[in-house]
PDB file of C-alpha atoms in Angstrom:
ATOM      1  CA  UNK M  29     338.884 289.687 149.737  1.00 31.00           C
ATOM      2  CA  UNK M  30     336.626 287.322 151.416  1.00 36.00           C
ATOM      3  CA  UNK M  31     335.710 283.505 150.707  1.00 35.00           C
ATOM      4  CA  UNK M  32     333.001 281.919 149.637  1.00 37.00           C
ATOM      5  CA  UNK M  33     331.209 279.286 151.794  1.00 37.00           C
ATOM      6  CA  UNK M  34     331.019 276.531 149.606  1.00 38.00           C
ATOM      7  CA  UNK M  35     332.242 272.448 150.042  1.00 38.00           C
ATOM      8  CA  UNK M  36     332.300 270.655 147.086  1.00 38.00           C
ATOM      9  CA  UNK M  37     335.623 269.344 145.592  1.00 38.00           C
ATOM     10  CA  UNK M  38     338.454 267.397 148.101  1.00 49.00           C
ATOM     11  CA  UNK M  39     341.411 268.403 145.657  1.00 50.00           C
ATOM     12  CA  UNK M  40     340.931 272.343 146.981  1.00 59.00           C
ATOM     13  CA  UNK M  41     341.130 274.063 143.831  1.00 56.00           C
ATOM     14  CA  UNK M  42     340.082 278.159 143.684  1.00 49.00           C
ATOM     15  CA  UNK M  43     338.713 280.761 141.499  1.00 52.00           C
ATOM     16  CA  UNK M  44     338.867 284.455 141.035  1.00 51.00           C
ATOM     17  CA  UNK M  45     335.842 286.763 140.805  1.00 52.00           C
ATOM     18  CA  UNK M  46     338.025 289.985 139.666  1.00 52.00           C
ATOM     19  CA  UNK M  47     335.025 292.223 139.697  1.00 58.00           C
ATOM     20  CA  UNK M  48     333.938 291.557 143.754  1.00 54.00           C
ATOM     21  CA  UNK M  49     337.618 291.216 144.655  1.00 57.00           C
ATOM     22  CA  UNK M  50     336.524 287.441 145.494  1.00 59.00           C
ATOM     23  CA  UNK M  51     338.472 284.554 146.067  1.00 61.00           C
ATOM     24  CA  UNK M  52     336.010 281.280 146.156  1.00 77.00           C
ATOM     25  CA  UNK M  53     338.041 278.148 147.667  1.00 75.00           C
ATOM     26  CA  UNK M  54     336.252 275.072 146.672  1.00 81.00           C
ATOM     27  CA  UNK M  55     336.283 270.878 147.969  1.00 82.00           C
ATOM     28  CA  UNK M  56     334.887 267.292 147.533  1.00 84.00           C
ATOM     29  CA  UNK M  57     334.243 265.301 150.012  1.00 89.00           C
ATOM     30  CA  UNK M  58     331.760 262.469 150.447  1.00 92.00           C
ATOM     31  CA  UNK M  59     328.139 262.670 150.474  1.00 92.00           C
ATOM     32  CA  UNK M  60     327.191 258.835 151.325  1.00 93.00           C
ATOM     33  CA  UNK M  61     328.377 255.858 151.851  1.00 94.00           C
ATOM     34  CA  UNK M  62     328.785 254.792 148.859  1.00 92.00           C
ATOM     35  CA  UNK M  63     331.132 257.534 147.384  1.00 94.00           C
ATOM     36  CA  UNK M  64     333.585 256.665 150.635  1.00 95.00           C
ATOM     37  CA  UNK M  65     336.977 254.933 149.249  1.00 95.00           C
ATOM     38  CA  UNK M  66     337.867 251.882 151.521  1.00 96.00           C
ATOM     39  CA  UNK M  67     340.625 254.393 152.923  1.00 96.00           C
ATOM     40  CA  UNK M  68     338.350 256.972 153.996  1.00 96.00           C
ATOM     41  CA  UNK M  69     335.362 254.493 155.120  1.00 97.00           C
ATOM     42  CA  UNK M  70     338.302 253.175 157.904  1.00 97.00           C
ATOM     43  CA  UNK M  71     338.846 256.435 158.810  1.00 97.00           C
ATOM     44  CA  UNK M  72     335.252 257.051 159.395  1.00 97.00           C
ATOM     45  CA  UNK M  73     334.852 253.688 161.822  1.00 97.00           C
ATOM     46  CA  UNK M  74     338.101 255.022 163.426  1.00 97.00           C
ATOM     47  CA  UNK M  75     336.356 258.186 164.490  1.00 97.00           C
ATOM     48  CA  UNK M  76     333.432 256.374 165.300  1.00 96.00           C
ATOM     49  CA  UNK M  77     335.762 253.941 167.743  1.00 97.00           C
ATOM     50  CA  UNK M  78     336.993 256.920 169.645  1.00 96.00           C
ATOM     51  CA  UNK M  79     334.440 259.569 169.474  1.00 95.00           C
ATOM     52  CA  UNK M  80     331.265 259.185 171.357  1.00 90.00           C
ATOM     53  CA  UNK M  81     329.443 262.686 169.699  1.00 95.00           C
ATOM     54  CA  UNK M  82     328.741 262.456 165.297  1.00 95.00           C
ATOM     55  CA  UNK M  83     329.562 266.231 165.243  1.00 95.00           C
ATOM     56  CA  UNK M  84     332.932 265.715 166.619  1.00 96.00           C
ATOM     57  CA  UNK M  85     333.183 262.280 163.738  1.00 97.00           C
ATOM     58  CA  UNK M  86     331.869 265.305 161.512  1.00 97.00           C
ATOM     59  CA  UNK M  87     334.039 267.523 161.979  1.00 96.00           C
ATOM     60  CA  UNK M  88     337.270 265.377 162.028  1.00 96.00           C
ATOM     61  CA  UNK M  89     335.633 264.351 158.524  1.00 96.00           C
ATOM     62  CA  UNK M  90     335.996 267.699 157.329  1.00 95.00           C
ATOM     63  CA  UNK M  91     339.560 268.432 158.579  1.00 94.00           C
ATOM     64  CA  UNK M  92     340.866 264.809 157.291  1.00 93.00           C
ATOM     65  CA  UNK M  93     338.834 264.814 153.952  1.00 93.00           C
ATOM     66  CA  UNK M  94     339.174 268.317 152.886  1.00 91.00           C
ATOM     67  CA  UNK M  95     343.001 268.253 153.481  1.00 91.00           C
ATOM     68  CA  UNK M  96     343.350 270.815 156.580  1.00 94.00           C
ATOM     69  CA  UNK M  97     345.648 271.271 158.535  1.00 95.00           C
ATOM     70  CA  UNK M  98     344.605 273.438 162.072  1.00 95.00           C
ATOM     71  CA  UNK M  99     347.131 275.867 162.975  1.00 96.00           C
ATOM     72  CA  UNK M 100     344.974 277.742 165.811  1.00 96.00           C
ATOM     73  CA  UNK M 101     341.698 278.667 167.471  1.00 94.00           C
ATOM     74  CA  UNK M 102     340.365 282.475 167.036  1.00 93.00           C
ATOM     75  CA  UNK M 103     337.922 284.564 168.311  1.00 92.00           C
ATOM     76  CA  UNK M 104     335.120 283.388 165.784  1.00 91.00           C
ATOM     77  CA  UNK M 105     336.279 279.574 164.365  1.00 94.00           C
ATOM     78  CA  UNK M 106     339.378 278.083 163.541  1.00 95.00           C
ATOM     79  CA  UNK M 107     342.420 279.344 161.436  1.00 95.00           C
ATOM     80  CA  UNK M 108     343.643 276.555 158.954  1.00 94.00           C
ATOM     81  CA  UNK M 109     345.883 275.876 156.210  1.00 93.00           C
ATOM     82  CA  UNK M 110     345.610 273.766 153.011  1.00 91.00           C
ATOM     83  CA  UNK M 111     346.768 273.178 149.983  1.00 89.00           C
ATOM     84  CA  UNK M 112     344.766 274.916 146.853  1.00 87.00           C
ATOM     85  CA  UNK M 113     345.852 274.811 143.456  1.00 85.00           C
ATOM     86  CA  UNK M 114     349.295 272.816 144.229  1.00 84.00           C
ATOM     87  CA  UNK M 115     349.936 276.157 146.792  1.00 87.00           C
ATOM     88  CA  UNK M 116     350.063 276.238 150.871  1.00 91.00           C
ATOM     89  CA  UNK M 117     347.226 278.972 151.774  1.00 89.00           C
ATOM     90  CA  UNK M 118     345.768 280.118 155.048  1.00 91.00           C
ATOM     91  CA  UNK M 119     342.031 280.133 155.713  1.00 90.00           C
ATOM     92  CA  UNK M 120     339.832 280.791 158.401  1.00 92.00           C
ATOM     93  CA  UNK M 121     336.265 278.846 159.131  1.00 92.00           C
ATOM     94  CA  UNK M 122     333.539 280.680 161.624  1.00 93.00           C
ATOM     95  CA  UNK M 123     332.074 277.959 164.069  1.00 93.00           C
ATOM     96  CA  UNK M 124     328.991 278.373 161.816  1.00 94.00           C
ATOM     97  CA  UNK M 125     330.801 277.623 158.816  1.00 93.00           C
ATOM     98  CA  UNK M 126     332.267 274.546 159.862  1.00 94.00           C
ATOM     99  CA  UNK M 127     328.953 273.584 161.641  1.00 94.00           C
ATOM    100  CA  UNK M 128     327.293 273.809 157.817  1.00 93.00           C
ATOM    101  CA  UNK M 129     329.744 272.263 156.135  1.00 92.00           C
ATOM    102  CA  UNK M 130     329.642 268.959 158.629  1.00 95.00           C
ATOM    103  CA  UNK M 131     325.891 268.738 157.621  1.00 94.00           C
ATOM    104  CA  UNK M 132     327.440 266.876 154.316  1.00 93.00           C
ATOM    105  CA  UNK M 133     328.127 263.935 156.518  1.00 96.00           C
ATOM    106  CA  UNK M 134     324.908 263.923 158.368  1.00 96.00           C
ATOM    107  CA  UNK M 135     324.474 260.385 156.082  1.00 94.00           C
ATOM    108  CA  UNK M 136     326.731 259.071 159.029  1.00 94.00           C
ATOM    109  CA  UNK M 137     323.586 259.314 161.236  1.00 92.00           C
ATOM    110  CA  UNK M 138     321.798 256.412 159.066  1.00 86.00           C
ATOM    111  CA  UNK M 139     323.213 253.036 159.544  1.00 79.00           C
ATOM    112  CA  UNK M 140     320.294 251.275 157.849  1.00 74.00           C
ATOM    113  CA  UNK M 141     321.365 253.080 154.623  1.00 75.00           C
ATOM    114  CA  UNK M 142     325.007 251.904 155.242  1.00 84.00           C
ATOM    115  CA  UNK M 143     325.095 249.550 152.021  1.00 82.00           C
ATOM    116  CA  UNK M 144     328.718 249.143 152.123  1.00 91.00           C
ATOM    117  CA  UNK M 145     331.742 247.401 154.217  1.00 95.00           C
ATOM    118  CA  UNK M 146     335.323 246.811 154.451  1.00 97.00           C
ATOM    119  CA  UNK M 147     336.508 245.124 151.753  1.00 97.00           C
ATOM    120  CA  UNK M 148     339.533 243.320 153.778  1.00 97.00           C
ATOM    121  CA  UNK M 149     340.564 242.845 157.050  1.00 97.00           C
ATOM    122  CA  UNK M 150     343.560 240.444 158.947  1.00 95.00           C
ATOM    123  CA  UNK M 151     344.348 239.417 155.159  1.00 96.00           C
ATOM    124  CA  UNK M 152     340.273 238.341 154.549  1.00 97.00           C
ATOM    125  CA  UNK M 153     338.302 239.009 151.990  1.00 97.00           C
ATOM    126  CA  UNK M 154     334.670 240.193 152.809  1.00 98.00           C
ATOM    127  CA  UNK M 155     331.609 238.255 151.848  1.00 97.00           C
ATOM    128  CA  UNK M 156     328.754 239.604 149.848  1.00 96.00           C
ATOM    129  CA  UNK M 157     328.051 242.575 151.095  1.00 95.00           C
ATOM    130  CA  UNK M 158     323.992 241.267 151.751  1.00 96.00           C
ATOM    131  CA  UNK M 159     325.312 237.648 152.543  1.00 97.00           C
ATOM    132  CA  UNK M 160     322.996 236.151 149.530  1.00 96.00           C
ATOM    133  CA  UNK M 161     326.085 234.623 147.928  1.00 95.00           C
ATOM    134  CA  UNK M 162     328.394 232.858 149.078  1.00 96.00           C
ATOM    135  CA  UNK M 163     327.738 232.119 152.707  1.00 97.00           C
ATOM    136  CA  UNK M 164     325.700 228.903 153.945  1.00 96.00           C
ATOM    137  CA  UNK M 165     323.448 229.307 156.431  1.00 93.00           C
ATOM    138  CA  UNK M 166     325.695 227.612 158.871  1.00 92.00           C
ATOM    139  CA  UNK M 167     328.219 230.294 158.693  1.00 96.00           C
ATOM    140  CA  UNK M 168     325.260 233.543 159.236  1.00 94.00           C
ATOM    141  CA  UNK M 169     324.063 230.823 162.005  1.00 91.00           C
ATOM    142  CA  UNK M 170     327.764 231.359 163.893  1.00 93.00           C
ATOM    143  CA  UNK M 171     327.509 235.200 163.048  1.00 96.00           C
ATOM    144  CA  UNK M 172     324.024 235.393 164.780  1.00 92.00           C
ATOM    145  CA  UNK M 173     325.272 233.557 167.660  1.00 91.00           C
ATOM    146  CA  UNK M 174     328.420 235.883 168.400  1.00 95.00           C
ATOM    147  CA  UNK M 175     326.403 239.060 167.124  1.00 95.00           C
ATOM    148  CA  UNK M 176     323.796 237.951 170.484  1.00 91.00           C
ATOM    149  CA  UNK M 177     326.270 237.452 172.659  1.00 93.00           C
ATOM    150  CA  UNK M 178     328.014 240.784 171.713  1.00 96.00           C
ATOM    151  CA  UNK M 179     324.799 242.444 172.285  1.00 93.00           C
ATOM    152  CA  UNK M 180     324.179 240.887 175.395  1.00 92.00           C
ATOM    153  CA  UNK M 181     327.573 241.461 177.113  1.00 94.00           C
ATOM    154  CA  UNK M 182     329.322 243.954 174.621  1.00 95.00           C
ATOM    155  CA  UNK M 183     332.227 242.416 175.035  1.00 96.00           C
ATOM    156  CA  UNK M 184     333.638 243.844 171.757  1.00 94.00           C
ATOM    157  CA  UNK M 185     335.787 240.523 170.912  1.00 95.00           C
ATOM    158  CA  UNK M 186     332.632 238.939 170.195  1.00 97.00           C
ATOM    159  CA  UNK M 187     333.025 241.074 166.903  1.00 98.00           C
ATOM    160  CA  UNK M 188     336.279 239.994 166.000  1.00 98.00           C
ATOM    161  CA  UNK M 189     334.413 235.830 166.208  1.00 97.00           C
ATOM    162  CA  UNK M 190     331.539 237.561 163.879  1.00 98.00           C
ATOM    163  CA  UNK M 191     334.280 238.690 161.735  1.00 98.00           C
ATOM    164  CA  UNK M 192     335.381 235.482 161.531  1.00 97.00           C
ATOM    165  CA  UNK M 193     332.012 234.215 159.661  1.00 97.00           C
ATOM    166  CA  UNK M 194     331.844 237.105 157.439  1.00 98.00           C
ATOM    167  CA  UNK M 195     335.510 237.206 156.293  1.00 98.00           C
ATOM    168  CA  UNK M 196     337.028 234.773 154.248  1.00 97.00           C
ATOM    169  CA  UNK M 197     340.119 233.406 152.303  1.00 96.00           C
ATOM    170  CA  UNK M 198     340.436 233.861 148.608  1.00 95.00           C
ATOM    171  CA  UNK M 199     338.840 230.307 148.486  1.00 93.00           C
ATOM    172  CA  UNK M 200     335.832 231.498 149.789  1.00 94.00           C
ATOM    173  CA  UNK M 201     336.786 229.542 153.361  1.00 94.00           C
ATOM    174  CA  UNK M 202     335.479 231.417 156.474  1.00 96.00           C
ATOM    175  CA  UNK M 203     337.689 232.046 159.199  1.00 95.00           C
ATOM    176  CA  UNK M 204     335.660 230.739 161.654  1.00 95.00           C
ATOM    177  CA  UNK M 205     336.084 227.315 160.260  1.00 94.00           C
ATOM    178  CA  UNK M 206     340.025 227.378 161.617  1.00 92.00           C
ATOM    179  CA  UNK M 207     341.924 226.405 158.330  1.00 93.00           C
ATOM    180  CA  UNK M 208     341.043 229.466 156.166  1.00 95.00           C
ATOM    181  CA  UNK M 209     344.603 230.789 154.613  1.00 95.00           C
ATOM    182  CA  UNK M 210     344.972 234.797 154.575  1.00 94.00           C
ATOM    183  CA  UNK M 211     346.760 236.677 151.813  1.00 93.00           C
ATOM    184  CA  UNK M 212     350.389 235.465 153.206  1.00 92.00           C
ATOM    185  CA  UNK M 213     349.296 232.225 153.060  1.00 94.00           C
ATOM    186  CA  UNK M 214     349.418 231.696 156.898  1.00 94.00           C
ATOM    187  CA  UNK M 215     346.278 229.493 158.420  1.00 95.00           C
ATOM    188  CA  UNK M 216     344.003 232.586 160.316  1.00 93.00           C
ATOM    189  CA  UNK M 217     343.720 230.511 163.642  1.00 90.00           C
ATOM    190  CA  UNK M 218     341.239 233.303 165.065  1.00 91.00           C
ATOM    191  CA  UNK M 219     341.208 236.973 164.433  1.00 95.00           C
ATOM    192  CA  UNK M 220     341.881 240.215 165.787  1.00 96.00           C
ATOM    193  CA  UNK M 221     340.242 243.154 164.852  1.00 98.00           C
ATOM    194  CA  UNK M 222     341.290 246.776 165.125  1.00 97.00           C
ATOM    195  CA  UNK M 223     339.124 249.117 166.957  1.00 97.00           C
ATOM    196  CA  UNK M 224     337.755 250.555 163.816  1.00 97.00           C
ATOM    197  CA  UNK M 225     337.497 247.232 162.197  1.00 98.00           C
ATOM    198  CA  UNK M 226     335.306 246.456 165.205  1.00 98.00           C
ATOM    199  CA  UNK M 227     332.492 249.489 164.562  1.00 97.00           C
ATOM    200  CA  UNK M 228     332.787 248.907 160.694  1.00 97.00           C
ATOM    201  CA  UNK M 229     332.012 244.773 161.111  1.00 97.00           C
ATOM    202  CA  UNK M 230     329.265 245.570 163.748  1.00 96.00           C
ATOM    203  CA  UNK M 231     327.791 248.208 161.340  1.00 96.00           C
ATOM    204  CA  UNK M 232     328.007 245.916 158.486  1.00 96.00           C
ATOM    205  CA  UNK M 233     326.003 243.002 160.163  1.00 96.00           C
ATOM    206  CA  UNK M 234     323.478 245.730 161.385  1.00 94.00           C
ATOM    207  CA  UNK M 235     323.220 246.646 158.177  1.00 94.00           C
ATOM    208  CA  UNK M 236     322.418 242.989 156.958  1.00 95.00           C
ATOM    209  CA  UNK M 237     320.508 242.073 159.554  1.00 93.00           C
ATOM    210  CA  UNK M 238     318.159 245.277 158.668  1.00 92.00           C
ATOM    211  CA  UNK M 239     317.566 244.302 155.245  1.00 93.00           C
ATOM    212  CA  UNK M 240     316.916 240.620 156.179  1.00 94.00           C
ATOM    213  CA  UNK M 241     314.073 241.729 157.906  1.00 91.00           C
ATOM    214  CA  UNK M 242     312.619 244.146 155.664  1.00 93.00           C
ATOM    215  CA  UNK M 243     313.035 240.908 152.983  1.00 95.00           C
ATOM    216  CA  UNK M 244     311.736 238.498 155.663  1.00 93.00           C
ATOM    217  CA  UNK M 245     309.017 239.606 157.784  1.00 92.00           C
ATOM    218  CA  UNK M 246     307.067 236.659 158.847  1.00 89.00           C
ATOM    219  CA  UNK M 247     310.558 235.110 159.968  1.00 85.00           C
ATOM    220  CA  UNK M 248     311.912 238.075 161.833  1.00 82.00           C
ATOM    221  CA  UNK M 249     308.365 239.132 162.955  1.00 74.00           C
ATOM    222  CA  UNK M 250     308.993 241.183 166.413  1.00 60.00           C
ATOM    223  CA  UNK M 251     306.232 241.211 168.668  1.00 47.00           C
ATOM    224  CA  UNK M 252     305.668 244.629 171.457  1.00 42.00           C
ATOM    225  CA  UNK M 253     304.874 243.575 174.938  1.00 45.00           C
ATOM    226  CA  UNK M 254     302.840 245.365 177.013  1.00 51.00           C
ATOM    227  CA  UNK M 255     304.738 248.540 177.511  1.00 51.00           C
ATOM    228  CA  UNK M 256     305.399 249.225 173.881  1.00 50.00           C
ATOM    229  CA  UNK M 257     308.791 247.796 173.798  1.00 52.00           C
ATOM    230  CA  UNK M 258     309.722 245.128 171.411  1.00 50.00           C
ATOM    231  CA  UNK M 259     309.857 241.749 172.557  1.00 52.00           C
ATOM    232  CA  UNK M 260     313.196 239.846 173.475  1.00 58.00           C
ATOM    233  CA  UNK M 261     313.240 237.031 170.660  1.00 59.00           C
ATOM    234  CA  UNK M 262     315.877 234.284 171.574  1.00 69.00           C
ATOM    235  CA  UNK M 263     317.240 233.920 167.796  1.00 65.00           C
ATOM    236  CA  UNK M 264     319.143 230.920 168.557  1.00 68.00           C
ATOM    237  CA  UNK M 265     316.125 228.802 169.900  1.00 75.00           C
ATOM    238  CA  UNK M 266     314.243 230.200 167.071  1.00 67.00           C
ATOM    239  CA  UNK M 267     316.139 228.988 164.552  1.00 70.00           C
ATOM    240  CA  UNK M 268     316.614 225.501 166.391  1.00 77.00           C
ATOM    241  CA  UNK M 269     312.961 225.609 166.031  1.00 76.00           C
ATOM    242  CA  UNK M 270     312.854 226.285 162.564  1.00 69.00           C
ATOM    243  CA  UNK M 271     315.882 224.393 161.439  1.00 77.00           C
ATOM    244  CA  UNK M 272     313.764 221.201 162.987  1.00 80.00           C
ATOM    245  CA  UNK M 273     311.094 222.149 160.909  1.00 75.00           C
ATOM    246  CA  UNK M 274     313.084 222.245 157.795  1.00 78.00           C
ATOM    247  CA  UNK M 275     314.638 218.683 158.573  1.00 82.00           C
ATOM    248  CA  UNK M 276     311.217 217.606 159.256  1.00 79.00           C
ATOM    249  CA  UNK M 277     312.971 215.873 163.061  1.00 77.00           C
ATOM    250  CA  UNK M 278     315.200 214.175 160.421  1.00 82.00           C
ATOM    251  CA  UNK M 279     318.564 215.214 161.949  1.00 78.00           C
ATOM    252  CA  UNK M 280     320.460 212.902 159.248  1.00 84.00           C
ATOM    253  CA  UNK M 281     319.329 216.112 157.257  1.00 85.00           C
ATOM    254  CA  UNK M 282     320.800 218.815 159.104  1.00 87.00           C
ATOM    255  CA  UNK M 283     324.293 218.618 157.342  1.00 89.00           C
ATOM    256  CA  UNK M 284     322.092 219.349 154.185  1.00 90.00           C
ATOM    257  CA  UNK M 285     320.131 222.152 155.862  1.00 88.00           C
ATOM    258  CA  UNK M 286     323.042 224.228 156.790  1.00 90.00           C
ATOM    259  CA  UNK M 287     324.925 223.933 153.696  1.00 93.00           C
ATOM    260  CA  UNK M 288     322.139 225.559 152.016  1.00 93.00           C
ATOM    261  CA  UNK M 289     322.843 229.613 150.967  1.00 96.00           C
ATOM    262  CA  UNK M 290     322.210 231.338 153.637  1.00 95.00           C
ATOM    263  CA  UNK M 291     318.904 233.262 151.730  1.00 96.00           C
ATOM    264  CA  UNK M 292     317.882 230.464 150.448  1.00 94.00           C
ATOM    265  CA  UNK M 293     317.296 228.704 153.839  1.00 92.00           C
ATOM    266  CA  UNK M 294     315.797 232.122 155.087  1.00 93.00           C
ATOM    267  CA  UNK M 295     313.339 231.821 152.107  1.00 94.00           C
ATOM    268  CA  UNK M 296     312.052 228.568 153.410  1.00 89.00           C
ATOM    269  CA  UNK M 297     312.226 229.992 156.973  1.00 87.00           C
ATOM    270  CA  UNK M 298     309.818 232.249 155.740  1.00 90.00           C
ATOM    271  CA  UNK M 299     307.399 230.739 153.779  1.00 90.00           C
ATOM    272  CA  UNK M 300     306.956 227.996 156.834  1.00 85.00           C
ATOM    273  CA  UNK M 301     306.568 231.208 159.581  1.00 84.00           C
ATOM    274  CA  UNK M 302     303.916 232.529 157.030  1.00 88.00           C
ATOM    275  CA  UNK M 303     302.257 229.161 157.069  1.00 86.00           C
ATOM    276  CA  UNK M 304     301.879 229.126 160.525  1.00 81.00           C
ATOM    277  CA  UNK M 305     300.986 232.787 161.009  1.00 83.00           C
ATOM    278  CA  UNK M 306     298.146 231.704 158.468  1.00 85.00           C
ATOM    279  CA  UNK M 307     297.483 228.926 160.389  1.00 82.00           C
ATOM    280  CA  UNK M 308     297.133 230.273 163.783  1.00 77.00           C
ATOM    281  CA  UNK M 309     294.636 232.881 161.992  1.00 79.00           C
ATOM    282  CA  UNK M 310     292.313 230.070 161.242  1.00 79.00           C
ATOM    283  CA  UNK M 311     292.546 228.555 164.900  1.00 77.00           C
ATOM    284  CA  UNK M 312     291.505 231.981 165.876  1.00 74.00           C
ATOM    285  CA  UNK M 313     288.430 232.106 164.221  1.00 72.00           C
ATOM    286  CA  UNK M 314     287.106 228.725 165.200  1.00 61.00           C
TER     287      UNK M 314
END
């Protein structure tokens, strides 16, 4: 008998070709992000957390996912057993066979397409998934600031304060504000993240701040210096900048400003950096 090389359903179920003598072992397992339960989309930021190469995340995919269980290396792959059809059953992969069925998670490779998160963490609630509900521009102000600093010293507990601006209570409190109230009803004084937790909130905010610029381009405009790499843009002073320019100097208006929806102040962000790309057009020319 030999077995077929097909992946599709996680529950291994099988099915008997009488005629070739052929036994065809079949499993599910993701193909996106989206179709990863909350269970499996830790696992997958787990990997990430202690796995520098995606074909060794992959693989561990594959073995966690599909239910096997590695009993020993052989001359050709691996020798395995799983459950099919409520039954313990040995099967062996080639290297090549394992190597094509990883390929399914090759969606792991495109963070920009990762349009999901953790729902929970530290007994938080997640905010909307974009931030365009929800979460005042103060709060993704706070998240920008500890997403920089992460990026410029990747010291990875500057994740666990970004979690604290994207996570909140069940009243819709942030973390970061210091009196949010977690599941237990216990005040969330700061928060610590697991290692996982870490690569999913990083990803998520990635993810976010992707989109933002796709829907904002005159505000998150990137210039290219001279030798073709993008231009270090200080957010921070930026949106001082800007956040003057939206108070008009007025800073008895500021409390208003950043109490705005966070999209709805990025709007206005916007529309003013188009106005003065349109401006600086018409300098130009005279």
């Amino acid at each position: 008998m030999k077995r077929s090389r097909i992946l599709r359903t996680a529950q291994a179920t099988s099915s008997t070709d009488e005629k070739s003598r052929t036994v065809n072992i079949s499993f599910t397992a993701p193909t996106s992000w989206r179709e990863l339960s909350q269970g499996q989309l830790l696992t997958v930021f787990d990997l990430m957390a202690i796995e520098q190469e995606p074909t060794a995340v992959k693989t561990y995919m594959l073995i966690y996912f599909c239910g096997l269980h590695v009993i020993k290396h052989t001359r050709f792959g691996w020798k395995f057993w799983t459950m099919v059809d409520g039954r313990k059953r040995v099967i062996y992969l080639t290297t090549s066979e394992i190597q094509g069925f990883t390929r399914q998670f090759d969606f792991i490779d495109q963070v920009e397409d990762m349009d999901c998160r953790l729902d929970a963490v530290c007994g938080l609630h997640a905010a909307d998934p974009l931030l365009q509900q929800g979460v005042t521009f103060n709060e993704y102000l706070h998240a920008e600031k500890y997403y920089q600093l992460f990026v410029d010293t990747k010291d990875m507990e500057y994740i666990d304060n970004l979690a604290q601006w994207l996570y909140h209570d069940s009243h819709g409190r942030a973390a970061g504000y210091g009196d949010a109230v977690d599941d237990h009803g216990k005040v969330v004084e700061d928060v610590t993240l697991t290692p996982g937790e870490r690569v999913g909130t990083l990803l998520w905010f990635v993810h976010v701040k992707r989109v933002m610029a796709w829907a904002f381009p005159h505000f998150f405009k990137r210039t290219v210096v001279e030798d073709g790499q993008p231009e270090h843009v200080d957010f921070m002073e930026l949106y001082n900048i800007q956040l003057r320019a939206l108070t008009g100097g007025d800073v008895t208006k500021e409390s208003t400003v950043l109490s705005l929806e966070c999209w709805r102040a990025l709007t206005e962000l916007d529309a003013k950096a188009r106005e003065a790309e349109e401006l600086e057009k018409i300098r130009n020319k005279h």
